[in-house]
Tab-separated table of C-alpha atoms in Angstrom:
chain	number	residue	atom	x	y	z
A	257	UNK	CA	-73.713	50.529	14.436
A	258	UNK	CA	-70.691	50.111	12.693
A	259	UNK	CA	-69.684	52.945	10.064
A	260	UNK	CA	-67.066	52.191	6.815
A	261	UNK	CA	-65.861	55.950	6.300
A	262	UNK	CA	-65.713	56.173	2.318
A	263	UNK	CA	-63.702	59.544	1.367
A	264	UNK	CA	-63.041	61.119	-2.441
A	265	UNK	CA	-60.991	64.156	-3.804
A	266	UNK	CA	-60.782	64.592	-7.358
A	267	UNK	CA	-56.772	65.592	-7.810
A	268	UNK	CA	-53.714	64.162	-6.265
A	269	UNK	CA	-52.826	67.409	-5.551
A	270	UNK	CA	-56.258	67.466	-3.292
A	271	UNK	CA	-55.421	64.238	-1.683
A	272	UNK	CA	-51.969	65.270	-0.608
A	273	UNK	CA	-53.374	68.470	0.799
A	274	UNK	CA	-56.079	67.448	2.490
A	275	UNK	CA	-58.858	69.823	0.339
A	276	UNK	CA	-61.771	69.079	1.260
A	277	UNK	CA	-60.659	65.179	2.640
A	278	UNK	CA	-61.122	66.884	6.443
A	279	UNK	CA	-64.137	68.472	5.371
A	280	UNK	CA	-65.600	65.408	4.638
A	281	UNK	CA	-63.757	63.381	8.011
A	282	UNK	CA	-65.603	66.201	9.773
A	283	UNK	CA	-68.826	65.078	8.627
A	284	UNK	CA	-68.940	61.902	8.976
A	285	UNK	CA	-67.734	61.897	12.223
A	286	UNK	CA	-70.446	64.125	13.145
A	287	UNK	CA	-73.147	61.739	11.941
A	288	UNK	CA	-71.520	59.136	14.146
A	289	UNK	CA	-71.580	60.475	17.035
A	290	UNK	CA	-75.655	61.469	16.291
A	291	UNK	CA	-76.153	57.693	15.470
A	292	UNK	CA	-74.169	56.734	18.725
A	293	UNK	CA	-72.397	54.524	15.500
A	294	UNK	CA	-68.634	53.885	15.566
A	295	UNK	CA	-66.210	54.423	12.434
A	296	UNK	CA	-64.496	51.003	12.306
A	297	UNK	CA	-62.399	51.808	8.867
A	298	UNK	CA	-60.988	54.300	6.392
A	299	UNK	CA	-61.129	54.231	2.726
A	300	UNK	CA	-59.758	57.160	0.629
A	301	UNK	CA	-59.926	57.791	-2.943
A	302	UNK	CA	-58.102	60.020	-5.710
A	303	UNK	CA	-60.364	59.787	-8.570
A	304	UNK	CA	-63.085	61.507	-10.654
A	305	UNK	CA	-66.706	60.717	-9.315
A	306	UNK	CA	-67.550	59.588	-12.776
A	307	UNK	CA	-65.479	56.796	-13.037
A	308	UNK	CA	-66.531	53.182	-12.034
A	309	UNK	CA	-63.108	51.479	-11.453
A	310	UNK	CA	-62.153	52.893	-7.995
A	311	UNK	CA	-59.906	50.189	-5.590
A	312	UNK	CA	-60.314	52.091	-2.717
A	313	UNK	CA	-64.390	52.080	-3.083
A	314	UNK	CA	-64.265	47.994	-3.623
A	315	UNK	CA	-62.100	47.854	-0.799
A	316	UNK	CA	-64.851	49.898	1.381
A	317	UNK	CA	-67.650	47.549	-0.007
A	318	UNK	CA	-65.502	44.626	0.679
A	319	UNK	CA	-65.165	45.490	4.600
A	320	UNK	CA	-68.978	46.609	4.703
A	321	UNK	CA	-69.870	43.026	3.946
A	322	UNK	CA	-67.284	41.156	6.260
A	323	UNK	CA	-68.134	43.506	9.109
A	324	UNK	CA	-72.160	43.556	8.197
A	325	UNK	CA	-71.963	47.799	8.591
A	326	UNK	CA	-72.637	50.544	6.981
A	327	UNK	CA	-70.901	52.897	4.566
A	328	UNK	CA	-70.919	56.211	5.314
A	329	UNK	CA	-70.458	59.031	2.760
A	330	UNK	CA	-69.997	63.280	3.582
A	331	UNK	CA	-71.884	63.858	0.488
A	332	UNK	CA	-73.389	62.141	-2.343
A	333	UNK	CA	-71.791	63.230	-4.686
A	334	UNK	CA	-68.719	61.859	-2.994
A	335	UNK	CA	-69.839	58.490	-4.091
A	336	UNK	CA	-70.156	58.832	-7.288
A	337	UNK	CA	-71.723	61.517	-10.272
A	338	UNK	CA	-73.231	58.718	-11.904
A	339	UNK	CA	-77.057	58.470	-11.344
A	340	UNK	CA	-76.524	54.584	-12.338
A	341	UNK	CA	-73.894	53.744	-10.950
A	342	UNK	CA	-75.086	55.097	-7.685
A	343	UNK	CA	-78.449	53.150	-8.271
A	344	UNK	CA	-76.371	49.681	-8.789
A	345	UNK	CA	-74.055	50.695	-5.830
A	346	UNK	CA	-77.565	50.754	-3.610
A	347	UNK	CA	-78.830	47.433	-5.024
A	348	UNK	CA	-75.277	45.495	-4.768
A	349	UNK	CA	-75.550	47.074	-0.963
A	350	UNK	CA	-79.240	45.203	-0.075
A	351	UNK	CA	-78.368	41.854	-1.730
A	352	UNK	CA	-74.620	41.437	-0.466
A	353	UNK	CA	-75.238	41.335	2.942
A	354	UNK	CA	-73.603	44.879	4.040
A	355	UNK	CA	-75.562	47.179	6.276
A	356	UNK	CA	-76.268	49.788	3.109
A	357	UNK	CA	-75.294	53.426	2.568
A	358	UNK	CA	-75.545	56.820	4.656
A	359	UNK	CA	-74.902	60.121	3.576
A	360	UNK	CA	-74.358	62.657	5.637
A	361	UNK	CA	-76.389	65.263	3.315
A	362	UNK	CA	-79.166	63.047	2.978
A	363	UNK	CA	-79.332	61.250	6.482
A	364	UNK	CA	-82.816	60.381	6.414
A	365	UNK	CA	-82.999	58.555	3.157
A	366	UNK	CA	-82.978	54.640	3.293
A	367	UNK	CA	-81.180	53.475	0.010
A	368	UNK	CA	-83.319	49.553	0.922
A	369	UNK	CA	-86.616	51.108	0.343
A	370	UNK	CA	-87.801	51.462	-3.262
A	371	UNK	CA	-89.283	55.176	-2.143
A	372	UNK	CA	-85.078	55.571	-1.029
A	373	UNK	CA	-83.811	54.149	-4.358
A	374	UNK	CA	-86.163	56.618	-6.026
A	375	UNK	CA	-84.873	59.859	-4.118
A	376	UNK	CA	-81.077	58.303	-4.769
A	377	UNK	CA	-81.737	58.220	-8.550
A	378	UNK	CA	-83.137	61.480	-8.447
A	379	UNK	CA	-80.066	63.431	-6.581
A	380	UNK	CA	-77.928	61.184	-8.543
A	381	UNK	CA	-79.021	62.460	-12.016
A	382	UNK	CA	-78.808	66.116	-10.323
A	383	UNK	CA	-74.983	65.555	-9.310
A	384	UNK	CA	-73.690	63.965	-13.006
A	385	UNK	CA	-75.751	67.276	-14.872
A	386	UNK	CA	-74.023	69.193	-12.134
A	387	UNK	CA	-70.332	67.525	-13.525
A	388	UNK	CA	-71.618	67.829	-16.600
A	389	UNK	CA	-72.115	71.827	-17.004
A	390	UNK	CA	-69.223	71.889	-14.953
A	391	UNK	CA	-67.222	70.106	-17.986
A	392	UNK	CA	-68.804	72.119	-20.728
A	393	UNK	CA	-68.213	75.507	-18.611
A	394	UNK	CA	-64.506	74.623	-18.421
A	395	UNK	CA	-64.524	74.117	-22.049
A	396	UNK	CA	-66.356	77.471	-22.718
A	397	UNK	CA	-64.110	79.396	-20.832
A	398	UNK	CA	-61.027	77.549	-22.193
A	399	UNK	CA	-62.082	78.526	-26.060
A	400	UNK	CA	-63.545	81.678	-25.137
A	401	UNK	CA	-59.376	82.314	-23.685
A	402	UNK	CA	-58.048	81.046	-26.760
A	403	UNK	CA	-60.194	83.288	-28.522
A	404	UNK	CA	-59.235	86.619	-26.933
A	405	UNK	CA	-55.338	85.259	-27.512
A	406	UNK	CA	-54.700	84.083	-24.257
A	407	UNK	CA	-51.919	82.007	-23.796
A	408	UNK	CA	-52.509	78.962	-21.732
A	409	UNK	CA	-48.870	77.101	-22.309
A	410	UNK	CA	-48.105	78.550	-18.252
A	411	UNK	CA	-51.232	77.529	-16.641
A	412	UNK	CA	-51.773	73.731	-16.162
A	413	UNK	CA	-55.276	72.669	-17.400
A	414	UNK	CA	-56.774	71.531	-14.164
A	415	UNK	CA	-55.720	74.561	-12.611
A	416	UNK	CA	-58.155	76.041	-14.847
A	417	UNK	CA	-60.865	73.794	-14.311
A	418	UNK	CA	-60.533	73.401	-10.658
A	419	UNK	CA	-61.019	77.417	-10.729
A	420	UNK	CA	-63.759	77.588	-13.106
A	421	UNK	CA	-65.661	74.673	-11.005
A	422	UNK	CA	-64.877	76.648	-7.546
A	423	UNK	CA	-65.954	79.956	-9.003
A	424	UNK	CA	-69.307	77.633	-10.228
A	425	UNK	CA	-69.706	76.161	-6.933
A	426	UNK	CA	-69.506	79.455	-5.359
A	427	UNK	CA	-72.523	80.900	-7.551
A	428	UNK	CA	-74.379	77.933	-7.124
A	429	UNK	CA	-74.063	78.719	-2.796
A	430	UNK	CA	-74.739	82.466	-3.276
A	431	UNK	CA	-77.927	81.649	-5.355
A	432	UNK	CA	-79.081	79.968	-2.445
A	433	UNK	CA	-79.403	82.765	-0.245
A	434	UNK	CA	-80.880	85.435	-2.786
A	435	UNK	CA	-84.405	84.864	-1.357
A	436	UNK	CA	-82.792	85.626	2.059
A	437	UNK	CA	-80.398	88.434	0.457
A	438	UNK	CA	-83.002	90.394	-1.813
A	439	UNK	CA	-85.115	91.744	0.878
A	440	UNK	CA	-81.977	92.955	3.059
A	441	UNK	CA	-81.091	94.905	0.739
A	442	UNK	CA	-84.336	96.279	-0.560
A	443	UNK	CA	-84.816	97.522	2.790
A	444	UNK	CA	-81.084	98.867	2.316
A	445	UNK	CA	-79.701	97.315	5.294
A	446	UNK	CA	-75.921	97.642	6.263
A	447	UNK	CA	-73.164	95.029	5.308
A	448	UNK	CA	-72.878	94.314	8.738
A	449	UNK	CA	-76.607	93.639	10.038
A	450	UNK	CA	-76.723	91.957	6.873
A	451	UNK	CA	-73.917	89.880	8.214
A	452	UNK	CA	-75.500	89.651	11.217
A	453	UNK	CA	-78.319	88.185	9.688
A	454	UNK	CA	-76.979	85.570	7.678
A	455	UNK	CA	-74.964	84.171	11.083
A	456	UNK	CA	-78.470	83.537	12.582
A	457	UNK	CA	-79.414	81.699	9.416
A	458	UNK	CA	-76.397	79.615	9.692
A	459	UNK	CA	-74.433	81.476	6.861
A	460	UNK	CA	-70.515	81.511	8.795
A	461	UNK	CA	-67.156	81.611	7.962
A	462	UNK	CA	-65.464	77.914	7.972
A	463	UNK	CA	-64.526	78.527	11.364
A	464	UNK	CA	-68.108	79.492	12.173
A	465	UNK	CA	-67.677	83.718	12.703
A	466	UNK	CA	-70.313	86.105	10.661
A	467	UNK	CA	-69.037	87.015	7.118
A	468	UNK	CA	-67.375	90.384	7.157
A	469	UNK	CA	-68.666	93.124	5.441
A	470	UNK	CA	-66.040	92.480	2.433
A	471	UNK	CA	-67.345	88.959	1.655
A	472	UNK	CA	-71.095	89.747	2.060
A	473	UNK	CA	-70.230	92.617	-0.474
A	474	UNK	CA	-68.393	90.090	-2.713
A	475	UNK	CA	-71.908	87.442	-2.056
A	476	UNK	CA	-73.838	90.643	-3.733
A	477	UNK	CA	-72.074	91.612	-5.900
A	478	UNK	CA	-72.074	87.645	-7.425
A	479	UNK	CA	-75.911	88.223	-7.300
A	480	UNK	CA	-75.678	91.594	-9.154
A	481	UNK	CA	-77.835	92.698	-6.268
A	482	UNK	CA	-74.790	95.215	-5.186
């Protein structure tokens, strides 16, 4: 099998970097080598997932079809937070002759299959609310600044929003674990066997070590269960 890697970061700033681009590389390369498939080209693109008009995503398409392979995407949301446009992407994909979609996140779902389609619409509705309350929490916390008199003239505006969606992302991940978390500490066990814990769940550092005690404390207290 023959795999079109299609990449996205949001800000130039991100693209130059690297943010979350080798993240992605990472996991699509892993999926590769499970499908014993063979990443044939790279696309990357510097654009919000919410907008239709993306070169770099035609150009992907474009080799899928001449090569008859498949593009691969690290997340769905990487493709697009547009449940439609995500929906037309999959259609476009089984009548143009290219081998379809993968996503790493979702690697048993086949986008051909009207049961596949289905599952795709669904996650893609959950990723544009997801964008969406992201936008309307930036906006909250921008007037609620203004309000107290803060002056924003020395911090750019997506340096706000990038923060505000991190710190959102970041609750999002701890609520995850509070079904895991909560009984830990009800039976008031120590940072570090909590650590412990949470390693053996698969809960690591980005370079796979246990959490130290300082961010499992910061994890609880982001739960209020500190």
């Amino acid at each position: 099998m023959n795999l079109i890697a299609y990449y996205r970061v949001s800000t130039d700033r991100q693209g130059r970097s690297g943010l979350g681009l080798e993240a992605q590389q990472e996991r699509v390369a892993q999926l590769a080598a499970e499908r014993g498939a063979q990443v044939v080209a790279e696309f990357v693109e510097v654009e919000s997932g919410r907008k239709s008009d993306r070169p770099q995503l035609a150009a992907a398409l474009a080799e899928a079809r001449k090569r008859k392979a498949v593009v691969a995407v690290a997340k769905l949301d990487r493709l697009a937070r547009d449940a439609e446009l995500i929906l037309r992407l999959s259609r476009e994909a089984q009548v143009n002759g290219m081998g379809g979609f993968l996503f790493c996140d979702l690697p048993d779902i086949d986008a051909t299959t009207a049961a596949g389609r289905l599952i795709l619409g669904v996650m893609g509705s959950v990723a544009e609310f997801e964008s969406r309350r992201i936008s309307e929490r930036t906006r909250d916390a921008l007037t609620a600044a203004k309000a107290r008199g803060v002056k924003l003239g020395g911090i750019r505006p997506n340096t706000i929003k990038e923060n505000v969606a991190a710190k959102a992302k970041a609750q999002q991940e701890a609520e995850k674990l509070r079904g895991v978390l909560t009984p830990m500490i009800e039976a008031k066990l120590p940072l570090r066997a909590i650590s412990e814990a949470l390693a053996g769940a698969g809960k690591t550092t980005k370079n796979g070590q246990p959490l130290s005690p300082t961010q499992v404390k910061r994890l609880l207290t982001r739960l209020g269960l500190s």
